Amino acid sequence: MNIAAYCRVSTDKNDQLNSLEAQKKFFADYTARTGDNLVRLYADEGISGTKIKNRKEFLRMMDDAEQHIFDMVVVKDISRFARNTVDLLQNIRRLKSLGIETQFLTANMTSMGNSEFVLTIFGALAQEESANTSKRVKFGKRINAQNGKVPNLVFGYDKIPGDYFNLSINEQEAKTVRKIYDLYINDGYGAAKIANYLNENGIKTKRNCRWTQNAVCRILANELYTGKIINGKEEVADFLTGKRTERDETEWMVTEKPELKIIEPQAYEQVQQIMRERSRRFKTENTRQSSRHIFSTLIKCRECGWSFRRSVRRYKNTYIKWVCSGHNGKGADNCPNAVSVDENELIDVLQNYFANLLSKQKKVIKYVVDEFHKVYKAKDENIAYEKELKAQISRLENARQKYIDLYADDIITRAEMNEKIGGSKKELEHLNNELKIVSCHLTKEEQLGEILNNTFKEIADISDVRNMTNTQLKKIVQKIEVDKEGNVDIYLRLFSELGLEQSALINNNRT
């Protein structure tokens, strides 16, 4: 009889019983005893038995069965064939419909000679073993996560061989990480432009490859560079499908490791804020990040909200104008703003605006400080409220963790755990949002003087606006608005950083 043998083999070098060579010898000995002809051995290496779709050799065997290449499939054990009861029965039925028998040697069972009830029982036992294995793996991962397990391969660090919980900083790569953050924050580069810069300078990734936009984004989004290891962001919700679900932020396992810090937390948060702002502007204002020209993405149309774009005309002399993208791209029906702003005239307006601000610096600072204290509560009140919020959050998190641990130890069911902690999730979200607001206010209180001093120092350092880059200008100016009458309003970044509205005292340069 022509037979096919199927096995799932281990990739573990120490697992000699399930190695490919051992399986080949087992089936060779079997056919020598029975006198059958082994047409082909199908072997999936290191693949879970819970999902058929990932097992290429198994799928190949089923396709070959359609061609009637063999008359019987021989499997050493049911668990090697499938650990999913549904998959087991479906594929056995499919083979039976083709007249192909399936024989499980260790159980001395055949698909033709045994009832489906018996096969189902054995399949269910194999599936239950997978479920128990999944629980053991989850438990091990949770313990590792609580101990602060680190990634195997991450740019900026070297893995210590045999150590699951420690990395060492690779100083050469760390310089590149700092350069990436510097280019993004201070030079206004986007991820694609940073990738080009790194490639042009001959800098390679950890795998000695060229940089891509996605690779740079992963560097910018990795909180590990601040010395914070975060595990448990996702979990496998169903071991049969392998489907993963995101866990609530309050359930993440965070380990602080200051010795791994390459980037200051403030720089990391600044990058995330810039990312969010660029994403928001692209989605809501159709504005792509650009720093090519001095006013790129800075001039906004008050009528439609779109950015102005640069228009160059050459006739005897070169004329550079800025026009509304909404009006010029989609016509007057989309936006009535047909104004064109001369670049040289706008530079002169800015030069005069900055000179005017410096001349009344004391008045401006007094106004900003007074407005800040009107908007935000007293600092002492905020500190007391912040402590109270942190205490409430800590109590709720401890209670949640207690029930999560009980579920992990199989003392309570998932439904019971959800019943106990379900109501606390929204409350935690609310408290954490409140804490973020209060902490933000306290941070701004501390930064108030620094933001004011830095803004006026940057303005005082300007000798000629024409020599400024787009990135330098964006550090001072949040936006320049132009209406359909040609009036220009300039908005300083310091007001948005402090969460204040800009008044006529500051914005009196309508042109």
Short mmCIF file of C-alpha atoms in Angstrom, two decimals:
data_model
loop_
_atom_site.label_atom_id
_atom_site.label_comp_id
_atom_site.label_asym_id
_atom_site.label_seq_id
_atom_site.Cartn_x
_atom_site.Cartn_y
_atom_site.Cartn_z
CA MET A 1 0.00 0.00 0.00
CA ASN A 2 1.19 3.51 -0.78
CA ILE A 3 1.26 5.50 2.45
CA ALA A 4 2.17 9.04 3.51
CA ALA A 5 3.53 9.86 6.93
CA TYR A 6 2.93 13.15 8.73
CA CYS A 7 4.74 14.56 11.73
CA ARG A 8 5.37 17.82 13.51
CA VAL A 9 8.99 17.98 14.60
CA SER A 10 10.74 20.05 17.23
CA THR A 11 13.36 22.75 16.57
CA ASP A 12 14.86 22.09 20.02
CA LYS A 13 18.27 20.47 19.54
CA ASN A 14 17.86 18.61 22.84
CA ASP A 15 14.49 17.12 21.84
CA GLN A 16 15.89 14.04 20.11
CA LEU A 17 12.61 12.08 20.22
CA ASN A 18 10.83 14.59 17.97
CA SER A 19 13.72 15.43 15.64
CA LEU A 20 13.28 15.00 11.90
CA GLU A 21 15.93 12.26 11.75
CA ALA A 22 14.22 10.32 14.53
CA GLN A 23 10.87 10.61 12.76
CA LYS A 24 12.33 9.41 9.47
CA LYS A 25 13.86 6.37 11.20
CA PHE A 26 10.58 5.62 13.01
CA PHE A 27 8.53 5.53 9.80
CA ALA A 28 11.26 3.66 7.88
CA ASP A 29 11.18 0.94 10.55
CA TYR A 30 7.36 0.92 10.41
CA THR A 31 7.22 0.40 6.62
CA ALA A 32 9.94 -2.27 6.85
CA ARG A 33 7.69 -4.22 9.23
CA THR A 34 4.44 -3.72 7.26
CA GLY A 35 5.86 -3.91 3.75
CA ASP A 36 4.11 -0.68 2.75
CA ASN A 37 5.60 1.85 0.35
CA LEU A 38 6.35 5.25 1.99
CA VAL A 39 5.51 7.74 -0.76
CA ARG A 40 6.39 10.89 1.15
CA LEU A 41 7.12 12.15 4.65
CA TYR A 42 5.48 15.48 5.44
CA ALA A 43 7.10 17.32 8.36
CA ASP A 44 6.26 20.73 9.84
CA GLU A 45 9.12 22.01 11.95
CA GLY A 46 8.52 23.96 15.16
CA ILE A 47 4.88 24.75 14.30
CA SER A 48 1.98 24.73 16.76
CA GLY A 49 -0.64 22.05 16.25
CA THR A 50 -3.53 24.37 17.12
CA LYS A 51 -3.69 26.16 13.75
CA ILE A 52 -3.79 24.28 10.43
CA LYS A 53 -3.31 27.41 8.30
CA ASN A 54 0.30 27.86 9.50
CA ARG A 55 1.34 24.27 8.72
CA LYS A 56 2.58 24.33 5.12
CA GLU A 57 3.51 20.66 4.91
CA PHE A 58 0.13 19.59 6.32
CA LEU A 59 -1.67 21.70 3.70
CA ARG A 60 0.59 20.24 1.03
CA MET A 61 -0.33 16.72 2.20
CA MET A 62 -4.06 17.52 1.96
CA ASP A 63 -3.57 18.90 -1.57
CA ASP A 64 -1.66 15.73 -2.57
CA ALA A 65 -4.50 13.64 -1.16
CA GLU A 66 -6.79 15.23 -3.73
CA GLN A 67 -4.44 13.81 -6.39
CA HIS A 68 -4.67 10.31 -4.78
CA ILE A 69 -0.88 10.05 -4.50
CA PHE A 70 -1.26 7.79 -1.43
CA ASP A 71 -3.89 5.45 0.04
CA MET A 72 -3.32 6.01 3.74
CA VAL A 73 -1.90 8.64 6.10
CA VAL A 74 0.13 7.33 9.04
CA VAL A 75 0.62 9.55 12.10
CA LYS A 76 2.52 8.59 15.22
CA ASP A 77 0.11 10.31 17.63
CA ILE A 78 -3.17 12.28 17.41
CA SER A 79 -1.50 15.35 18.97
CA ARG A 80 0.98 15.37 16.04
CA PHE A 81 -1.94 15.53 13.57
CA ALA A 82 -3.92 18.31 15.32
CA ARG A 83 -4.48 19.77 18.79
CA ASN A 84 -7.68 21.44 17.66
CA THR A 85 -10.64 19.03 17.83
CA VAL A 86 -12.54 20.78 15.03
CA ASP A 87 -9.54 20.69 12.68
CA LEU A 88 -8.94 17.04 13.55
CA LEU A 89 -12.46 15.93 12.63
CA GLN A 90 -12.77 18.16 9.56
CA ASN A 91 -9.54 16.88 7.97
CA ILE A 92 -10.17 13.24 8.84
CA ARG A 93 -13.61 13.53 7.22
CA ARG A 94 -12.03 15.14 4.17
CA LEU A 95 -9.54 12.27 3.82
CA LYS A 96 -12.31 9.69 4.34
CA SER A 97 -14.37 11.30 1.56
CA LEU A 98 -11.37 10.68 -0.72
CA GLY A 99 -11.16 7.07 0.41
CA ILE A 100 -7.97 7.68 2.37
CA GLU A 101 -7.63 6.13 5.82
CA THR A 102 -5.80 7.85 8.70
CA GLN A 103 -3.97 5.65 11.21
CA PHE A 104 -2.69 6.80 14.61
CA LEU A 105 -0.02 4.31 15.63
CA THR A 106 0.49 4.90 19.37
CA ALA A 107 -3.28 4.74 19.99
CA ASN A 108 -3.74 1.85 17.52
CA MET A 109 -6.66 3.71 15.94
CA THR A 110 -7.86 4.23 12.37
CA SER A 111 -10.33 6.74 11.02
CA MET A 112 -12.21 3.96 9.20
CA GLY A 113 -12.23 1.46 12.05
CA ASN A 114 -12.99 3.69 15.04
CA SER A 115 -16.03 5.84 15.68
CA GLU A 116 -15.77 9.61 15.60
CA PHE A 117 -16.75 9.64 19.26
CA VAL A 118 -13.49 7.93 20.26
CA LEU A 119 -11.47 10.17 17.95
CA THR A 120 -13.21 13.22 19.41
CA ILE A 121 -12.30 12.16 22.96
CA PHE A 122 -8.63 11.74 22.05
CA GLY A 123 -8.69 15.03 20.08
CA ALA A 124 -10.26 16.85 23.02
CA LEU A 125 -7.54 15.53 25.32
CA ALA A 126 -4.87 16.82 22.90
CA GLN A 127 -6.64 20.20 22.75
CA GLU A 128 -6.85 20.37 26.54
CA GLU A 129 -3.12 19.69 26.76
CA SER A 130 -2.56 22.67 24.43
CA ALA A 131 -4.78 24.80 26.65
CA ASN A 132 -2.74 23.81 29.71
CA THR A 133 0.49 24.47 27.83
CA SER A 134 -0.83 27.92 26.87
CA LYS A 135 -1.58 28.68 30.53
CA ARG A 136 1.91 27.58 31.57
CA VAL A 137 3.49 29.71 28.85
CA LYS A 138 1.34 32.71 29.88
CA PHE A 139 2.35 32.25 33.50
CA GLY A 140 6.04 32.05 32.57
CA LYS A 141 5.77 35.15 30.40
CA ARG A 142 3.99 37.03 33.18
CA ILE A 143 6.75 36.17 35.66
CA ASN A 144 9.41 37.21 33.14
CA ALA A 145 7.52 40.43 32.42
CA GLN A 146 7.27 41.24 36.13
CA ASN A 147 11.04 40.74 36.39
CA GLY A 148 11.55 43.14 33.48
CA LYS A 149 12.42 40.87 30.55
CA VAL A 150 14.14 42.83 27.79
CA PRO A 151 13.96 42.43 23.99
CA ASN A 152 16.50 40.22 22.23
CA LEU A 153 17.47 42.71 19.55
CA VAL A 154 17.06 46.48 19.78
CA PHE A 155 19.18 49.23 18.25
CA GLY A 156 21.23 51.09 20.84
CA TYR A 157 21.80 48.07 23.11
CA ASP A 158 23.68 44.79 23.22
CA LYS A 159 22.09 41.65 24.67
CA ILE A 160 24.08 39.92 27.38
CA PRO A 161 24.31 36.22 26.32
CA GLY A 162 22.16 33.95 28.48
CA ASP A 163 20.69 36.87 30.44
CA TYR A 164 16.96 37.42 29.84
CA PHE A 165 16.69 40.52 32.01
CA ASN A 166 19.59 42.78 31.16
CA LEU A 167 20.98 44.82 28.28
CA SER A 168 24.07 46.96 27.99
CA ILE A 169 24.18 50.26 26.11
CA ASN A 170 26.04 50.18 22.80
CA GLU A 171 27.62 53.64 22.92
CA GLN A 172 28.15 53.96 19.17
CA GLU A 173 24.53 53.09 18.40
CA ALA A 174 23.34 55.25 21.31
CA LYS A 175 24.92 58.28 19.56
CA THR A 176 22.80 57.51 16.50
CA VAL A 177 19.64 57.23 18.64
CA ARG A 178 20.35 60.65 20.17
CA LYS A 179 21.01 62.07 16.69
CA ILE A 180 17.66 60.73 15.46
CA TYR A 181 15.83 62.43 18.32
CA ASP A 182 17.79 65.65 17.79
CA LEU A 183 16.98 65.75 14.07
CA TYR A 184 13.30 65.12 14.78
CA ILE A 185 12.92 67.65 17.62
CA ASN A 186 15.36 70.43 16.81
CA ASP A 187 15.76 70.27 13.03
CA GLY A 188 12.15 69.41 12.20
CA TYR A 189 13.08 66.33 10.14
CA GLY A 190 10.47 63.69 9.38
CA ALA A 191 11.18 59.95 9.70
CA ALA A 192 11.80 59.53 5.95
CA LYS A 193 14.24 62.45 5.89
CA ILE A 194 16.08 61.06 8.92
CA ALA A 195 16.36 57.66 7.20
CA ASN A 196 17.89 59.36 4.15
CA TYR A 197 20.34 61.25 6.39
CA LEU A 198 21.48 58.06 8.12
CA ASN A 199 21.88 56.19 4.82
CA GLU A 200 23.81 59.06 3.24
CA ASN A 201 26.19 59.05 6.21
CA GLY A 202 26.81 55.31 5.97
CA ILE A 203 25.07 54.42 9.25
CA LYS A 204 23.57 50.91 9.32
CA THR A 205 20.77 49.31 11.34
CA LYS A 206 21.32 46.58 13.93
CA ARG A 207 21.06 43.96 11.18
CA ASN A 208 23.52 45.93 9.01
CA CYS A 209 20.76 47.07 6.62
CA ARG A 210 19.73 50.44 5.20
CA TRP A 211 17.40 52.60 7.27
CA THR A 212 13.73 52.94 6.34
CA GLN A 213 11.03 55.32 7.49
CA ASN A 214 9.42 52.56 9.58
CA ALA A 215 12.74 51.70 11.25
CA VAL A 216 13.17 55.34 12.33
CA CYS A 217 9.57 55.47 13.59
CA ARG A 218 10.22 52.41 15.76
CA ILE A 219 13.22 54.19 17.31
CA LEU A 220 11.12 57.30 18.00
CA ALA A 221 8.27 55.29 19.54
CA ASN A 222 10.33 52.97 21.76
CA GLU A 223 10.06 53.99 25.41
CA LEU A 224 12.94 51.67 26.32
CA TYR A 225 15.34 54.50 25.44
CA THR A 226 14.09 56.40 28.52
CA GLY A 227 15.09 53.50 30.78
CA LYS A 228 11.58 52.09 31.04
CA ILE A 229 10.83 48.46 30.11
CA ILE A 230 7.15 47.80 29.36
CA ASN A 231 5.80 44.26 29.07
CA GLY A 232 2.29 42.87 28.80
CA LYS A 233 0.80 45.37 26.35
CA GLU A 234 -0.93 42.47 24.59
CA GLU A 235 -2.07 38.98 25.47
CA VAL A 236 -3.23 35.91 23.54
CA ALA A 237 -7.00 35.90 23.97
CA ASP A 238 -7.59 32.54 22.25
CA PHE A 239 -4.86 29.88 22.14
CA LEU A 240 -6.59 28.12 19.22
CA THR A 241 -6.61 31.12 16.88
CA GLY A 242 -3.61 32.92 18.37
CA LYS A 243 -5.64 36.14 18.32
CA ARG A 244 -4.02 38.87 20.42
CA THR A 245 -5.82 41.67 22.21
CA GLU A 246 -4.46 44.91 23.65
CA ARG A 247 -4.46 45.10 27.42
CA ASP A 248 -5.54 48.13 29.39
CA GLU A 249 -2.65 50.49 30.15
CA THR A 250 -3.22 49.97 33.88
CA GLU A 251 -2.40 46.25 33.40
CA TRP A 252 0.99 46.83 31.73
CA MET A 253 4.04 45.68 33.65
CA VAL A 254 6.56 48.51 33.84
CA THR A 255 10.12 48.13 35.11
CA GLU A 256 12.31 51.19 35.62
CA LYS A 257 15.97 50.70 34.63
CA PRO A 258 17.77 54.08 34.74
CA GLU A 259 21.04 52.44 33.65
CA LEU A 260 19.47 51.85 30.20
CA LYS A 261 18.49 55.50 29.66
CA ILE A 262 19.76 56.93 26.37
CA ILE A 263 17.09 59.63 25.89
CA GLU A 264 15.63 61.93 28.54
CA PRO A 265 11.92 61.26 29.22
CA GLN A 266 11.15 64.90 28.33
CA ALA A 267 12.67 64.42 24.87
CA TYR A 268 10.67 61.23 24.36
CA GLU A 269 7.41 62.96 25.35
CA GLN A 270 8.26 65.88 23.08
CA VAL A 271 8.67 63.48 20.16
CA GLN A 272 5.32 61.80 20.90
CA GLN A 273 3.64 65.21 21.05
CA ILE A 274 5.16 66.24 17.70
CA MET A 275 4.05 62.92 16.18
CA ARG A 276 0.48 63.37 17.42
CA GLU A 277 0.36 66.96 16.19
CA ARG A 278 1.69 66.08 12.74
CA SER A 279 -0.80 63.21 12.49
CA ARG A 280 -3.67 65.45 13.58
CA ARG A 281 -2.70 68.19 11.15
CA PHE A 282 -2.47 65.76 8.28
CA LYS A 283 -5.87 64.21 9.06
CA THR A 284 -7.78 67.40 9.83
CA GLU A 285 -5.95 70.07 7.83
CA ASN A 286 -4.49 68.05 4.94
CA THR A 287 -1.09 69.40 5.99
CA ARG A 288 2.04 67.33 5.47
CA GLN A 289 5.10 68.06 7.56
CA SER A 290 7.60 70.15 5.61
CA SER A 291 10.56 72.35 6.47
CA ARG A 292 11.83 72.99 2.96
CA HIS A 293 11.08 76.75 2.83
CA ILE A 294 10.97 79.37 5.53
CA PHE A 295 7.13 79.49 5.68
CA SER A 296 6.37 75.84 4.83
CA THR A 297 3.16 74.71 6.67
CA LEU A 298 3.27 77.90 8.79
CA ILE A 299 0.84 80.12 6.86
CA LYS A 300 -2.81 79.11 7.38
CA CYS A 301 -5.93 80.28 5.61
CA ARG A 302 -8.48 81.66 8.08
CA GLU A 303 -11.31 80.88 5.65
CA CYS A 304 -10.73 77.16 4.96
CA GLY A 305 -7.92 76.15 7.34
CA TRP A 306 -5.61 74.83 4.60
CA SER A 307 -1.93 75.78 4.42
CA PHE A 308 -0.56 78.33 1.97
CA ARG A 309 1.79 76.97 -0.65
CA ARG A 310 4.79 78.63 -2.30
CA SER A 311 4.42 79.97 -5.82
CA VAL A 312 7.45 81.18 -7.82
CA ARG A 313 7.17 83.28 -10.98
CA ARG A 314 10.10 84.42 -13.06
CA TYR A 315 9.81 87.35 -15.45
CA LYS A 316 12.86 89.65 -15.51
CA ASN A 317 12.85 89.29 -11.70
CA THR A 318 11.85 86.38 -9.47
CA TYR A 319 8.61 86.83 -7.54
CA ILE A 320 7.83 84.52 -4.62
CA LYS A 321 4.24 84.47 -3.40
CA TRP A 322 2.31 82.30 -0.93
CA VAL A 323 -1.25 81.33 -1.88
CA CYS A 324 -4.03 79.31 -0.26
CA SER A 325 -3.88 75.64 -1.29
CA GLY A 326 -7.63 75.29 -0.82
CA HIS A 327 -8.43 78.16 -3.21
CA ASN A 328 -5.73 77.45 -5.80
CA GLY A 329 -6.16 73.67 -5.74
CA LYS A 330 -9.96 73.39 -5.62
CA GLY A 331 -11.22 76.77 -6.75
CA ALA A 332 -13.23 79.65 -5.30
CA ASP A 333 -16.18 77.40 -4.43
CA ASN A 334 -13.96 75.57 -1.95
CA CYS A 335 -12.34 78.73 -0.49
CA PRO A 336 -12.92 82.44 -1.24
CA ASN A 337 -9.40 83.44 -0.17
CA ALA A 338 -7.68 84.61 -3.36
CA VAL A 339 -5.02 86.64 -1.52
CA SER A 340 -1.38 86.13 -2.46
CA VAL A 341 1.22 87.06 0.18
CA ASP A 342 4.57 88.38 -1.04
CA GLU A 343 7.37 86.51 0.76
CA ASN A 344 9.62 89.56 1.13
CA GLU A 345 6.77 91.67 2.53
CA LEU A 346 5.86 88.95 5.04
CA ILE A 347 9.50 88.72 6.15
CA ASP A 348 9.48 92.49 6.79
CA VAL A 349 6.23 92.14 8.79
CA LEU A 350 7.84 89.44 10.94
CA GLN A 351 10.99 91.50 11.46
CA ASN A 352 8.91 94.45 12.72
CA TYR A 353 6.72 92.12 14.83
CA PHE A 354 9.71 90.67 16.67
CA ALA A 355 11.24 94.13 17.19
CA ASN A 356 7.91 95.34 18.63
CA LEU A 357 7.74 92.36 21.03
CA LEU A 358 11.25 93.05 22.32
CA SER A 359 10.40 96.73 22.91
CA LYS A 360 7.55 95.78 25.29
CA GLN A 361 9.02 92.59 26.72
CA LYS A 362 8.14 93.42 30.36
CA LYS A 363 4.48 94.08 29.51
CA VAL A 364 4.21 90.85 27.55
CA ILE A 365 5.79 88.78 30.34
CA LYS A 366 3.50 90.36 32.96
CA TYR A 367 0.45 89.65 30.81
CA VAL A 368 1.44 86.00 30.27
CA VAL A 369 2.11 85.40 34.00
CA ASP A 370 -1.18 87.05 35.03
CA GLU A 371 -3.18 85.07 32.46
CA PHE A 372 -1.49 81.82 33.47
CA HIS A 373 -2.48 82.24 37.11
CA LYS A 374 -6.04 83.13 36.12
CA VAL A 375 -6.39 79.96 34.07
CA TYR A 376 -4.71 77.52 36.45
CA LYS A 377 -5.29 76.94 40.16
CA ALA A 378 -2.71 77.79 42.82
CA LYS A 379 0.32 75.50 42.79
CA ASP A 380 -0.17 74.23 46.38
CA GLU A 381 -3.76 73.20 45.66
CA ASN A 382 -2.63 71.30 42.59
CA ILE A 383 0.12 69.46 44.50
CA ALA A 384 -2.35 68.32 47.18
CA TYR A 385 -4.85 67.21 44.54
CA GLU A 386 -2.12 65.36 42.64
CA LYS A 387 -1.16 63.37 45.77
CA GLU A 388 -4.80 62.51 46.41
CA LEU A 389 -5.26 61.29 42.82
CA LYS A 390 -2.11 59.15 42.97
CA ALA A 391 -3.31 57.53 46.21
CA GLN A 392 -6.72 56.70 44.68
CA ILE A 393 -5.09 55.26 41.55
CA SER A 394 -2.70 53.14 43.64
CA ARG A 395 -5.56 51.65 45.68
CA LEU A 396 -7.55 50.79 42.55
CA GLU A 397 -4.54 49.29 40.75
CA ASN A 398 -3.67 47.11 43.75
CA ALA A 399 -7.25 45.82 43.91
CA ARG A 400 -7.24 45.08 40.16
CA GLN A 401 -3.88 43.31 40.35
CA LYS A 402 -5.14 41.08 43.18
CA TYR A 403 -7.98 39.73 41.00
CA ILE A 404 -5.71 39.44 37.93
CA ASP A 405 -3.30 37.30 40.01
CA LEU A 406 -6.18 35.13 41.24
CA TYR A 407 -7.24 34.56 37.62
CA ALA A 408 -3.66 33.76 36.54
CA ASP A 409 -3.46 31.17 39.34
CA ASP A 410 -6.79 29.61 38.19
CA ILE A 411 -8.49 30.46 41.50
CA ILE A 412 -11.23 32.49 39.78
CA THR A 413 -12.59 32.44 36.23
CA ARG A 414 -12.10 35.19 33.66
CA ALA A 415 -15.79 36.11 34.00
CA GLU A 416 -15.40 36.50 37.77
CA MET A 417 -12.27 38.60 37.30
CA ASN A 418 -14.05 40.88 34.81
CA GLU A 419 -16.99 41.22 37.19
CA LYS A 420 -14.68 42.35 39.98
CA ILE A 421 -12.49 44.74 38.00
CA GLY A 422 -14.80 45.81 35.15
CA GLY A 423 -16.22 48.84 36.93
CA SER A 424 -12.80 50.05 38.06
CA LYS A 425 -11.48 50.36 34.48
CA LYS A 426 -13.49 53.49 33.64
CA GLU A 427 -12.79 54.97 37.05
CA LEU A 428 -9.06 54.44 36.55
CA GLU A 429 -9.22 56.05 33.11
CA HIS A 430 -10.98 59.07 34.61
CA LEU A 431 -8.48 59.38 37.48
CA ASN A 432 -5.48 59.00 35.16
CA ASN A 433 -6.84 61.68 32.83
CA GLU A 434 -7.32 64.00 35.80
CA LEU A 435 -3.77 63.26 36.95
CA LYS A 436 -2.38 64.04 33.50
CA ILE A 437 -4.17 67.42 33.49
CA VAL A 438 -2.97 68.34 37.00
CA SER A 439 0.59 67.13 36.31
CA CYS A 440 0.58 69.10 33.07
CA HIS A 441 -0.44 72.26 34.94
CA LEU A 442 2.27 71.74 37.55
CA THR A 443 4.87 71.09 34.84
CA LYS A 444 3.82 74.25 33.00
CA GLU A 445 4.06 76.23 36.26
CA GLU A 446 7.66 75.09 36.60
CA GLN A 447 8.39 75.74 32.93
CA LEU A 448 6.72 79.15 32.77
CA GLY A 449 9.85 81.21 33.35
CA GLU A 450 11.99 78.97 31.16
CA ILE A 451 9.53 79.13 28.23
CA LEU A 452 9.31 82.93 28.46
CA ASN A 453 13.07 83.41 28.74
CA ASN A 454 13.81 80.99 25.89
CA THR A 455 11.24 82.64 23.61
CA PHE A 456 12.62 86.15 24.10
CA LYS A 457 16.22 84.94 23.86
CA GLU A 458 15.43 83.29 20.50
CA ILE A 459 13.73 86.49 19.31
CA ALA A 460 16.65 88.64 20.48
CA ASP A 461 19.11 86.40 18.61
CA ILE A 462 17.38 87.06 15.29
CA SER A 463 19.49 89.40 13.20
CA ASP A 464 17.59 88.88 9.96
CA VAL A 465 14.47 86.75 9.44
CA ARG A 466 15.74 85.95 5.93
CA ASN A 467 18.55 83.89 7.43
CA MET A 468 16.21 81.77 9.56
CA THR A 469 15.25 78.19 8.73
CA ASN A 470 11.71 76.90 8.87
CA THR A 471 12.57 74.85 11.98
CA GLN A 472 13.98 77.89 13.79
CA LEU A 473 10.92 79.96 12.96
CA LYS A 474 8.54 77.20 14.13
CA LYS A 475 10.18 77.25 17.56
CA ILE A 476 8.87 80.80 17.99
CA VAL A 477 5.80 81.02 15.76
CA GLN A 478 2.94 78.54 15.95
CA LYS A 479 1.13 79.80 12.84
CA ILE A 480 0.53 82.81 10.61
CA GLU A 481 -3.11 83.32 9.65
CA VAL A 482 -4.22 85.17 6.53
CA ASP A 483 -7.86 86.09 5.80
CA LYS A 484 -9.50 86.92 2.45
CA GLU A 485 -8.93 90.66 3.05
CA GLY A 486 -5.19 90.12 3.27
CA ASN A 487 -4.95 90.68 7.04
CA VAL A 488 -2.09 88.76 8.68
CA ASP A 489 -2.11 87.56 12.31
CA ILE A 490 0.98 86.01 13.91
CA TYR A 491 0.58 83.53 16.78
CA LEU A 492 3.47 82.77 19.15
CA ARG A 493 4.19 79.17 20.14
CA LEU A 494 4.65 80.04 23.80
CA PHE A 495 0.88 80.60 24.19
CA SER A 496 -0.01 77.16 22.87
CA GLU A 497 2.67 75.57 25.08
CA LEU A 498 1.14 77.25 28.13
CA GLY A 499 -2.46 76.62 27.04
CA LEU A 500 -3.35 80.34 26.82
CA GLU A 501 -5.22 82.44 24.29
CA GLN A 502 -3.20 85.13 22.54
CA SER A 503 -4.49 88.66 23.13
CA ALA A 504 -4.45 91.88 21.15
CA LEU A 505 -1.52 93.05 23.28
CA ILE A 506 0.65 90.47 21.55
CA ASN A 507 -1.11 90.13 18.24
CA ASN A 508 -1.42 93.70 17.00
CA ASN A 509 0.36 93.23 13.65
CA ARG A 510 -2.59 93.00 11.31
CA THR A 511 -1.40 94.11 7.89
#
